[in-house]
Amino acid sequence: MTRHIIRRLIQSIPTIVGVTILSYLLLAASPGDPVRQMTFGDPNMTPQQREALSARYGLDEPWHVQYLVWVSGNDWMWWKYDENGEFSEAVTRYGIIRGDFGTSIPKRSPVSELIAQRLPATIELGMAVFMVSLLVGIPVGIGSAVWHGKFFDSSSRILAVMGQAIPNFWLGLLFILIIGVSLDVDWARGGRCDLRANRRTPCGQIPITQRLEYLILPTLVLSFGPIAGYSRFMRTSMLDTINSDYIRTARSKGLPGRTVWIKHAARNALIPIATFLGPAVVGILSGAVVTEQVFSWPGLGQLFIAAIGQRDYPIIMASVVISAVLTVIAYIISDILYALFDPRIRF
Amino acid sequence: MATATNDNVAILNVGDDEFRRLNHIQRAVMRLRKDYITLIALTVIGLLVLMAVTAPITTQIVGIDPFSENLQKTYAAPDGENWLGTDDKGRDHLARLIYGAQISLSVAFTAAFLALSIGLTLGIITGYYGGIVDDIMIWFITTLNSIPGLFLLLMVAALFRPGPLTFILILGLLGWTGTMRLVRGETLALREREYIIAARAMGASDARIMFQHIMPNLISIVIVSLAIQIGGLILTESALSYLGFGINPPIATWGNMLSESQAYWRKSQLLVIGPGLLIAVTVLCLYVIGDGLRDAFDPTATD
């Protein structure tokens, strides 16, 4: 087991390296750069100043050098040392392998700090969505298997297809406009607890009920799709389990229906759900980008979209790497869970 | 002598194969005829496509132009002239919805076809050859898939500021991995079948086996995934356009119409409801069609 986990972790290294190279190539190939974006339309900016700024952030180097600097830092670049052997650049970077995500170019603060500010909001939303979709999706799936072919099954099926077809940004928009604007409900207009926070009562001191209010709508919107997915998956899994021999045995022993369904069938049917963890994390991260924008939820997705507009390479790279690492880890964990739940699976 | 036999067998084989395929599709059509929900969905999509294709002609006949502004008649309620009212610049809402359908549908359809052809070709090749080709492709796909889809799309779309054509290319070039996995898996199973071994024993080339013997058997799963992919692409396109990274105004798409109209909610709710409802209905129909086709092609498959 441990060997398998270590092997999976080692296998994921080329994937992460590939992700970083691919993203850097995309950034390098695209027109425009952060300095031009930042100084665009600034009449006091001379071309020399612009070049100096570019040099300061290392943007004058070819893309593979920039990539190397991003990975390993720039303090090894001996040709930039002056005669005293000191580093002539004002900005020394240590590279991602030494835990330095770099400095945001337009915001001029460390990327790790900016990300640390935003990550809690995304994790909060993600966890809420994950819990709600499991807590609703699985019972609904069990229900549609128990009453399969009946009214509950067909109506949950229709809802599931709708959940996947309705664009969730539109759903969010409708909620905001109907509940927030037309009905004039304060917490339904988007934002997080930060809106109510000020210097005297920071976010952490606002009562949890008020913080949860803001979470209701984004969670609802973002869980619609996953609930649909889980319930359909759970239903199929339940119907597969129901036909196995041990269920027939349990029935013929005279166990009541409810015990058979919940204690015998549902437990085993839950196992394949573990494989859903990886895709779920991807889905939540992807969905969060749009939903965060709709609900002005101050998370990673919003930071990412703003960074793209400003061509803020360090933040773009950091967001991509973090989401890729989260995705890879989620896939590995879902494999491990699968093995833990089902002892027949060996690595 | 040997070549003659070979040719004969090959010809027979093609004929046999085609006969079987026709039968397969005919059987599917028979099953579809009884599936009223799928038929309704097909009709709705058909009508939408027809509406989008004939948009230039119909708007000319009615004499309404989606781009002509009328600042004296903004946010109008539906009336005899503007059936669904007008928007913030006095443009006819219905005409803009129809022109939006044109862009949204054509982007999704073209991109899906592009993604499908790439996925199908690469899937057959990697599934058939296996080995190092397969390993490299799987590594590449895993890499591409570990960036959450929308992150990658947003990055490419925002950095390159594409026009409609480049946008289609981007959607297509980044959207083939799912189809490829599907096709690869199916090819892996098919290449071990006896009829493939027989074809190889008769000296059929790799290309012939892949495209004459394996591909026809993939048609049904490919058609099903096409329907679902078009639906998914409509959602993606609308989300990107809504965020302002897709197709930009004045070209109307359902997505960018929504981002314009959300500010005018108090003045006209129809402007927000219209485009979103059309997206939802279109995608819903495409998913229903996908489901229905799967059942029609393979009645034994469950959910």
XYZ file of C-alpha atoms in Angstrom:
650
model
C 0.000 0.000 0.000
C 2.663 2.502 1.067
C 4.741 1.431 -1.900
C 1.804 2.029 -4.175
C 1.242 5.532 -2.789
C 4.920 6.387 -3.168
C 4.906 5.048 -6.709
C 1.839 7.113 -7.584
C 3.432 10.217 -6.108
C 6.600 9.671 -8.127
C 4.545 9.028 -11.257
C 2.754 12.323 -10.796
C 5.998 14.321 -10.913
C 6.295 14.245 -14.727
C 2.626 15.246 -14.903
C 3.148 18.313 -12.739
C 6.327 19.206 -14.640
C 4.370 18.851 -17.873
C 1.639 21.124 -16.532
C 4.136 23.848 -15.639
C 5.955 23.659 -18.988
C 2.683 23.718 -20.895
C 1.392 26.726 -18.968
C 4.640 28.615 -19.314
C 4.709 27.938 -23.043
C 1.170 29.288 -23.327
C 2.084 32.423 -21.402
C 5.216 32.945 -23.475
C 3.414 32.401 -26.770
C 0.583 34.796 -25.997
C 0.794 38.412 -27.061
C 1.303 41.059 -24.382
C 3.176 40.881 -21.097
C 2.577 42.098 -17.541
C 4.671 45.238 -17.884
C 2.969 46.366 -21.061
C -0.386 45.581 -19.458
C 0.517 47.559 -16.340
C 1.993 50.611 -18.050
C -0.427 50.721 -20.953
C -1.549 54.275 -21.572
C 0.801 55.755 -18.985
C 2.112 58.937 -20.630
C 5.055 59.326 -18.239
C 6.479 55.935 -19.137
C 9.458 56.042 -21.476
C 10.495 52.968 -23.447
C 13.707 52.858 -21.377
C 11.751 52.700 -18.141
C 9.602 49.994 -19.578
C 12.673 47.977 -20.506
C 14.118 48.506 -17.053
C 10.896 47.226 -15.529
C 10.957 44.202 -17.823
C 14.552 43.487 -16.843
C 13.659 43.842 -13.185
C 11.089 41.102 -13.453
C 13.258 39.006 -15.750
C 10.811 39.344 -18.610
C 13.570 40.241 -21.070
C 14.943 36.713 -20.998
C 13.831 34.019 -23.482
C 10.991 31.878 -22.180
C 13.062 28.820 -21.233
C 15.345 30.972 -19.068
C 12.273 32.552 -17.484
C 10.906 29.092 -16.845
C 14.164 27.972 -15.241
C 14.161 31.052 -13.047
C 10.582 30.340 -12.060
C 11.521 26.758 -11.157
C 14.905 27.221 -9.527
C 15.340 30.914 -8.788
C 17.775 33.398 -10.265
C 20.598 33.564 -7.740
C 22.672 31.099 -9.781
C 22.806 33.398 -12.816
C 26.479 34.289 -12.469
C 26.505 36.551 -15.516
C 24.325 38.946 -13.633
C 26.763 39.292 -10.725
C 28.674 42.549 -10.580
C 32.419 42.838 -9.884
C 31.901 42.488 -6.122
C 30.235 39.151 -6.692
C 26.919 40.558 -5.540
C 23.702 39.944 -7.331
C 22.970 43.026 -9.395
C 19.238 42.430 -9.553
C 17.046 44.030 -6.965
C 14.716 41.073 -7.030
C 16.230 37.785 -5.999
C 14.037 34.774 -6.518
C 14.406 31.317 -5.109
C 12.185 29.386 -7.470
C 9.278 27.110 -6.852
C 11.425 24.164 -5.785
C 12.566 26.229 -2.837
C 9.002 27.229 -2.054
C 9.112 30.682 -3.630
C 6.079 31.358 -5.762
C 7.500 34.710 -6.828
C 6.070 38.191 -6.498
C 2.928 39.423 -8.160
C 4.011 41.959 -10.759
C 1.175 44.513 -10.645
C 0.322 43.954 -6.979
C 3.974 43.897 -5.840
C 3.342 41.467 -3.002
C 4.414 37.834 -2.604
C 2.191 35.415 -4.469
C 2.123 33.018 -1.530
C 0.573 35.773 0.589
C -2.063 36.621 -2.026
C -2.933 32.953 -2.467
C -3.079 32.399 1.284
C -5.628 35.221 1.474
C -7.812 33.643 -1.181
C -7.450 29.926 -0.589
C -9.648 29.736 2.558
C -12.652 31.117 0.682
C -12.303 28.554 -2.094
C -11.751 25.706 0.366
C -14.774 26.839 2.401
C -16.980 26.857 -0.682
C -15.481 23.616 -1.987
C -16.025 21.754 1.283
C -19.582 23.031 1.554
C -20.346 21.925 -1.996
C -18.710 18.568 -1.419
C -20.666 17.885 1.785
C -23.983 19.048 0.406
C -23.631 17.055 -2.790
C -22.730 13.871 -0.893
C -25.405 14.360 1.768
C -28.115 14.988 -0.811
C -26.837 12.977 -3.757
C -26.320 9.641 -2.012
C -29.726 9.409 -0.269
C -31.451 10.482 -3.481
C -29.527 7.796 -5.363
C -30.480 5.145 -2.808
C -34.086 6.336 -2.984
C -34.230 6.075 -6.755
C -32.823 2.559 -6.572
C -35.311 1.488 -3.894
C -38.262 2.916 -5.796
C -36.757 2.424 -9.218
C -39.140 2.945 -12.079
C -41.511 4.749 -9.729
C -42.343 8.424 -9.477
C -39.387 9.289 -7.203
C -36.951 7.694 -9.617
C -38.250 9.363 -12.745
C -38.570 12.794 -11.150
C -35.069 12.620 -9.673
C -33.831 11.566 -13.092
C -35.424 14.604 -14.712
C -33.943 16.850 -12.030
C -30.537 15.245 -12.558
C -30.544 15.910 -16.290
C -31.676 19.461 -15.617
C -28.927 19.879 -13.049
C -26.370 19.073 -15.683
C -27.986 21.142 -18.427
C -28.705 24.435 -16.678
C -25.642 26.693 -16.862
C -24.740 27.281 -13.233
C -23.709 30.887 -13.746
C -27.212 31.604 -15.041
C -28.785 29.842 -12.086
C -26.602 31.911 -9.782
C -27.531 35.059 -11.651
C -31.248 34.290 -11.330
C -30.878 33.656 -7.585
C -29.024 36.925 -7.096
C -31.465 38.898 -9.214
C -34.654 37.362 -7.864
C -33.778 36.871 -4.197
C -31.112 39.526 -3.812
C -32.355 42.339 -6.012
C -36.087 41.885 -6.426
C -36.801 40.528 -2.942
C -34.036 42.705 -1.524
C -32.400 40.070 0.652
C -29.052 41.254 1.912
C -26.984 38.049 1.868
C -28.284 36.914 -1.500
C -26.413 39.573 -3.412
C -23.108 37.745 -3.311
C -19.917 38.376 -1.428
C -18.519 36.643 1.621
C -18.412 37.597 5.290
C -15.785 40.198 4.298
C -18.656 42.459 3.308
C -19.776 42.757 6.914
C -16.298 42.677 8.333
C -14.510 45.850 9.277
C -11.584 46.798 11.463
C -13.475 46.263 14.709
C -15.059 42.942 13.821
C -12.827 40.984 11.439
C -14.208 38.078 9.468
C -13.350 35.493 12.105
C -15.440 37.203 14.781
C -18.645 37.460 12.807
C -21.155 34.918 14.135
C -21.108 31.710 12.176
C -24.787 31.944 11.249
C -24.186 35.208 9.431
C -21.163 33.762 7.673
C -23.158 30.744 6.577
C -25.878 32.903 5.047
C -23.502 34.063 2.350
C -22.522 30.482 1.664
C -26.079 29.290 0.945
C -26.559 30.415 -2.636
C -23.096 29.710 -4.087
C -23.188 26.247 -2.510
C -26.656 25.575 -3.856
C -25.677 26.631 -7.362
C -22.403 24.760 -7.393
C -23.806 21.539 -5.885
C -26.599 21.148 -8.402
C -24.365 19.366 -10.934
C -22.497 17.123 -8.453
C -25.778 16.126 -6.753
C -27.052 15.007 -10.139
C -23.846 13.078 -10.785
C -23.713 11.362 -7.387
C -27.365 10.390 -7.358
C -27.232 8.787 -10.805
C -23.991 7.019 -9.955
C -25.312 5.796 -6.616
C -28.503 4.557 -8.231
C -26.622 2.471 -10.830
C -24.290 1.157 -8.170
C -27.207 0.187 -5.902
C -29.041 -1.598 -8.706
C -25.862 -3.543 -9.507
C -25.458 -4.584 -5.885
C -29.082 -5.576 -5.435
C -28.716 -8.431 -7.881
C -25.845 -10.087 -6.049
C -26.193 -13.393 -4.246
C -25.535 -12.119 -0.756
C -28.515 -9.787 -0.992
C -30.722 -12.699 -1.985
C -29.342 -14.624 0.999
C -30.099 -11.737 3.317
C -33.624 -11.556 1.954
C -34.249 -15.263 2.283
C -33.075 -15.145 5.890
C -36.149 -13.005 6.367
C -34.392 -9.728 7.138
C -36.670 -6.709 6.831
C -36.359 -4.768 3.559
C -34.939 -1.689 5.186
C -32.062 -3.593 6.807
C -31.201 -5.255 3.525
C -31.214 -1.962 1.630
C -29.302 0.141 4.108
C -27.039 -2.294 5.952
C -26.269 -4.740 3.177
C -26.733 -3.049 -0.163
C -25.970 0.626 0.421
C -22.679 -0.048 2.202
C -21.252 -1.921 -0.726
C -22.810 0.354 -3.286
C -20.992 3.284 -1.681
C -17.571 1.898 -2.601
C -17.495 3.070 -6.241
C -18.419 6.581 -5.063
C -14.828 6.855 -3.832
C -13.659 6.973 -7.447
C -15.711 10.128 -7.834
C -13.461 12.164 -5.566
C -10.928 13.053 -8.268
C -13.450 14.293 -10.836
C -15.362 16.038 -8.044
C -12.351 18.142 -7.077
C -11.762 19.069 -10.716
C -15.422 19.933 -11.116
C -15.513 22.060 -7.989
C -12.333 23.939 -8.920
C -13.587 24.557 -12.456
C -17.068 25.477 -11.376
C -15.725 27.726 -8.656
C -14.003 29.931 -11.219
C -17.327 30.928 -12.728
C -19.425 30.785 -9.567
C -16.925 32.856 -7.598
C -17.124 35.490 -10.308
C -20.922 35.504 -10.263
C -21.168 35.713 -6.469
C -18.106 37.947 -5.961
C -16.735 35.186 -3.767
C -13.168 36.238 -2.931
C -11.501 32.918 -3.750
C -8.765 31.512 -5.895
C -10.909 31.581 -9.037
C -11.479 35.310 -8.790
C -7.790 35.916 -8.194
C -7.022 33.783 -11.232
C -9.393 35.656 -13.527
C -8.044 39.011 -12.388
C -4.489 37.767 -12.872
C -5.237 36.643 -16.414
C -6.535 40.084 -17.279
C -3.351 41.672 -15.945
C -1.030 39.045 -17.429
C 0.230 38.492 -13.906
C 2.419 35.471 -14.734
C 3.449 34.507 -11.180
C -0.151 34.333 -9.973
C -1.376 32.503 -13.062
C 1.384 29.937 -12.710
C 0.809 29.524 -8.995
C -2.958 29.009 -9.435
C -2.423 26.470 -12.200
C 0.178 24.547 -10.197
C -1.930 24.542 -7.041
C -5.036 23.352 -8.853
C -3.046 20.690 -10.714
C -1.454 19.423 -7.486
C -4.868 19.344 -5.778
C -6.291 17.411 -8.713
C -3.486 14.864 -8.755
C -3.696 14.369 -4.981
C -7.470 13.973 -5.165
C -7.102 11.219 -7.758
C -4.513 9.419 -5.617
C -6.662 9.716 -2.481
C -9.681 8.383 -4.312
C -7.631 5.343 -5.360
C -6.527 4.786 -1.775
C -10.071 5.127 -0.460
C -11.237 2.635 -3.032
C -8.692 0.128 -1.785
C -9.529 0.813 1.856
C -13.246 0.270 1.334
C -12.862 -2.773 -0.835
C -10.279 -5.205 0.534
C -10.413 -7.228 -2.662
C -8.484 -4.459 -4.398
C -4.760 -4.882 -3.981
C -1.991 -2.860 -5.470
C -3.696 -16.516 -57.303
C -3.018 -15.523 -53.763
C -3.675 -11.850 -54.458
C -6.897 -12.652 -56.253
C -8.239 -14.543 -53.254
C -7.129 -11.749 -51.023
C -9.035 -9.169 -53.050
C -12.119 -11.324 -53.144
C -12.109 -11.785 -49.437
C -11.525 -8.091 -48.897
C -14.453 -7.150 -51.108
C -16.669 -9.677 -49.419
C -15.559 -8.350 -46.104
C -16.447 -4.774 -46.936
C -19.846 -5.782 -48.237
C -20.510 -7.893 -45.193
C -19.429 -5.138 -42.883
C -21.558 -2.522 -44.557
C -24.569 -4.772 -44.484
C -24.116 -5.360 -40.800
C -23.658 -1.671 -40.061
C -26.787 -0.705 -41.951
C -28.681 -3.273 -40.028
C -27.319 -1.994 -36.765
C -28.381 1.563 -37.544
C -31.734 0.431 -38.890
C -32.317 -1.434 -35.676
C -31.411 1.698 -33.731
C -33.829 3.775 -35.796
C -36.588 1.264 -35.122
C -35.982 1.610 -31.386
C -35.784 5.399 -31.610
C -39.207 5.577 -33.235
C -40.805 4.455 -30.009
C -38.761 6.778 -27.813
C -40.978 9.862 -27.805
C -38.868 11.911 -25.382
C -35.820 11.610 -27.628
C -37.952 12.394 -30.665
C -39.250 15.570 -29.031
C -35.690 16.592 -28.132
C -34.562 15.919 -31.695
C -37.420 18.051 -33.021
C -36.564 20.941 -30.708
C -32.896 20.857 -31.727
C -33.924 20.560 -35.372
C -36.153 23.627 -35.074
C -33.423 25.603 -33.309
C -30.882 24.733 -35.992
C -33.393 25.595 -38.722
C -34.139 28.900 -37.021
C -30.447 29.705 -36.748
C -29.646 28.746 -40.328
C -32.527 30.695 -41.849
C -32.031 33.711 -39.587
C -30.723 36.094 -42.287
C -33.659 35.278 -44.570
C -36.423 35.447 -41.977
C -35.184 38.663 -40.422
C -35.054 40.220 -43.870
C -38.593 39.146 -44.650
C -39.904 40.458 -41.324
C -37.726 43.526 -41.714
C -36.075 43.343 -38.284
C -32.357 43.637 -37.928
C -30.574 42.422 -34.773
C -28.034 45.237 -34.962
C -30.233 48.255 -35.669
C -30.565 50.369 -32.552
C -33.565 52.418 -31.615
C -32.802 54.549 -28.593
C -36.397 55.748 -28.338
C -37.603 52.246 -27.662
C -35.332 50.673 -25.070
C -36.336 47.932 -22.605
C -39.700 47.708 -24.339
C -42.151 45.049 -23.256
C -43.156 42.480 -25.878
C -45.550 43.893 -28.494
C -46.637 43.225 -32.044
C -43.446 44.568 -33.592
C -40.860 43.244 -31.114
C -42.248 39.914 -30.004
C -39.887 39.574 -27.069
C -39.333 43.270 -26.450
C -36.124 45.220 -26.922
C -32.821 45.497 -25.084
C -30.841 48.411 -23.644
C -30.085 49.848 -27.083
C -33.540 49.218 -28.503
C -32.449 46.204 -30.520
C -35.016 43.463 -31.069
C -34.490 40.794 -28.425
C -35.903 37.897 -30.441
C -33.731 38.700 -33.451
C -30.677 38.839 -31.203
C -31.587 35.517 -29.611
C -31.860 33.948 -33.056
C -28.537 35.399 -34.168
C -27.081 34.299 -30.853
C -28.301 30.791 -31.622
C -26.444 30.984 -34.907
C -23.127 31.712 -33.195
C -23.612 29.532 -30.114
C -24.756 26.514 -32.097
C -22.213 26.798 -34.881
C -19.355 27.267 -32.416
C -20.437 24.229 -30.407
C -21.146 22.010 -33.420
C -17.900 22.820 -35.244
C -15.751 22.560 -32.147
C -17.386 19.249 -31.240
C -16.738 17.848 -34.721
C -13.134 19.001 -34.530
C -12.651 17.508 -31.072
C -14.346 14.327 -32.189
C -12.183 13.820 -35.266
C -9.012 14.365 -33.243
C -10.212 12.123 -30.427
C -11.386 9.399 -32.786
C -8.165 9.295 -34.823
C -5.811 9.444 -31.863
C -7.965 7.026 -29.871
C -7.937 4.381 -32.591
C -4.218 4.778 -33.205
C -3.168 4.620 -29.555
C -5.622 1.860 -28.727
C -4.519 -0.191 -31.704
C -0.761 0.179 -31.405
C -0.505 0.358 -27.622
C 3.029 0.295 -26.262
C 5.059 3.477 -26.141
C 2.636 5.475 -28.310
C -0.063 4.676 -25.786
C 2.160 5.548 -22.820
C 3.076 8.936 -24.265
C -0.516 9.774 -25.170
C -1.791 8.765 -21.750
C 0.883 10.883 -20.072
C -0.056 13.816 -22.290
C -3.748 13.445 -21.532
C -3.176 13.062 -17.808
C -1.111 16.240 -17.894
C -3.754 18.127 -19.850
C -6.503 16.845 -17.566
C -4.769 17.727 -14.333
C -5.334 21.386 -15.088
C -9.046 21.837 -14.354
C -10.643 22.331 -17.769
C -11.888 25.828 -17.292
C -8.526 27.087 -15.979
C -6.820 25.989 -19.167
C -9.581 27.295 -21.428
C -9.681 30.625 -19.616
C -5.938 30.946 -19.884
C -5.849 30.265 -23.597
C -8.977 32.258 -24.379
C -7.976 35.262 -22.297
C -4.378 35.388 -23.399
C -5.050 35.095 -27.121
C -8.270 37.170 -27.312
C -9.679 35.021 -30.093
C -12.188 35.805 -32.789
C -14.990 33.272 -33.379
C -12.828 31.070 -35.609
C -9.856 30.865 -33.251
C -12.283 30.310 -30.413
C -13.683 27.239 -32.181
C -10.139 25.985 -32.721
C -9.311 26.441 -29.042
C -12.443 24.638 -27.862
C -11.830 21.806 -30.322
C -8.119 21.449 -29.661
C -8.612 21.302 -25.904
C -11.758 19.170 -25.870
C -10.805 15.868 -27.440
C -9.384 14.017 -24.440
C -12.665 12.516 -23.256
C -13.555 11.093 -26.660
C -10.026 9.812 -27.075
C -10.139 7.878 -23.801
C -13.492 6.406 -24.749
C -12.387 5.380 -28.242
C -9.066 4.049 -26.970
C -10.787 1.836 -24.433
C -13.199 0.466 -27.002
C -10.396 -0.108 -29.528
C -8.363 -1.987 -26.931
C -11.259 -4.410 -26.543
C -12.053 -4.629 -30.254
C -8.538 -5.360 -31.461
C -8.538 -8.691 -29.620
C -11.687 -9.882 -31.393
C -11.507 -12.851 -33.740
C -12.585 -10.926 -36.834
C -9.683 -8.531 -36.412
C -7.258 -11.426 -36.032
C -8.810 -12.946 -39.145
C -8.383 -9.707 -41.069
C -4.771 -9.505 -39.984
C -4.168 -13.110 -40.961
C -5.456 -12.283 -44.419
C -2.841 -9.578 -44.695
C -4.936 -6.446 -44.154
C -2.781 -3.422 -43.406
C -2.896 -1.687 -40.034
C -4.628 1.342 -41.526
C -7.234 -0.871 -43.144
C -7.931 -2.719 -39.910
C -8.176 0.519 -37.960
C -10.422 2.431 -40.303
C -12.369 -0.299 -42.091
C -12.809 -2.854 -39.356
C -12.580 -1.051 -36.049
C -14.028 2.362 -36.847
C -17.488 1.178 -37.979
C -17.900 -0.459 -34.585
C -17.161 2.805 -32.851
C -19.792 4.807 -34.726
C -22.486 4.357 -32.100
C -20.408 5.461 -29.097
C -19.011 8.324 -31.141
C -22.452 9.616 -32.082
C -23.588 9.420 -28.472
C -20.528 11.277 -27.223
C -20.965 13.858 -29.989
C -24.428 14.795 -28.742
C -23.212 15.097 -25.165
C -20.105 16.996 -26.177
C -22.061 19.569 -28.174
C -24.180 20.166 -25.088
C -21.106 20.541 -22.911
C -19.509 22.931 -25.382
C -22.583 25.149 -25.457
C -22.262 25.417 -21.679
C -18.534 26.129 -21.876
C -18.917 28.690 -24.628
C -21.649 30.501 -22.770
C -19.668 30.530 -19.516
C -16.564 31.893 -21.235
C -18.529 34.488 -23.184
C -20.360 35.452 -20.003
C -17.039 36.040 -18.259
C -15.955 38.146 -21.220
C -13.283 35.754 -22.450
C -15.224 34.162 -25.270
C -16.911 35.849 -28.168
C -17.326 39.541 -27.539
C -20.112 41.975 -28.447
C -21.406 43.256 -30.845
C -21.571 39.633 -32.066
C -24.422 38.169 -30.044
C -24.057 34.826 -28.323
C -26.301 33.564 -25.564
C -23.440 33.842 -23.096
C -22.433 37.436 -23.748
C -26.073 38.535 -23.975
C -26.398 37.393 -20.363
C -23.399 39.353 -19.181
C -24.817 42.480 -20.811
C -28.341 42.062 -19.551
C -27.716 41.225 -15.880
C -27.366 44.939 -15.165
C -30.830 45.705 -16.573
C -32.756 43.223 -14.430
C -35.064 45.818 -12.932
C -35.959 47.184 -16.355
C -36.479 43.975 -18.259
C -36.375 40.486 -16.762
C -36.900 38.926 -20.155
C -33.384 39.899 -21.206
C -31.923 37.671 -18.475
C -34.413 34.837 -18.750
C -34.372 34.471 -22.545
C -30.744 33.543 -23.286
C -30.340 31.391 -20.178
C -33.512 29.462 -20.858
C -32.432 28.827 -24.449
C -29.050 27.517 -23.279
C -30.699 25.262 -20.715
C -33.289 23.906 -23.157
C -30.734 23.296 -25.908
C -28.290 21.504 -23.619
C -31.099 19.531 -22.001
C -32.295 18.349 -25.413
C -28.786 17.385 -26.479
C -28.259 15.349 -23.297
C -31.625 13.659 -23.750
C -30.691 12.866 -27.360
C -27.367 11.442 -26.186
C -29.131 9.226 -23.649
C -31.780 8.165 -26.147
C -29.226 7.308 -28.814
C -27.243 5.238 -26.339
C -30.346 3.269 -25.470
C -31.201 2.883 -29.149
C -27.759 1.633 -30.120
C -27.264 -0.558 -27.092
C -30.489 -1.475 -25.326
C -28.660 -3.626 -22.766
C -26.575 -0.754 -21.392
C -27.737 0.758 -18.114
C -27.587 4.424 -17.162
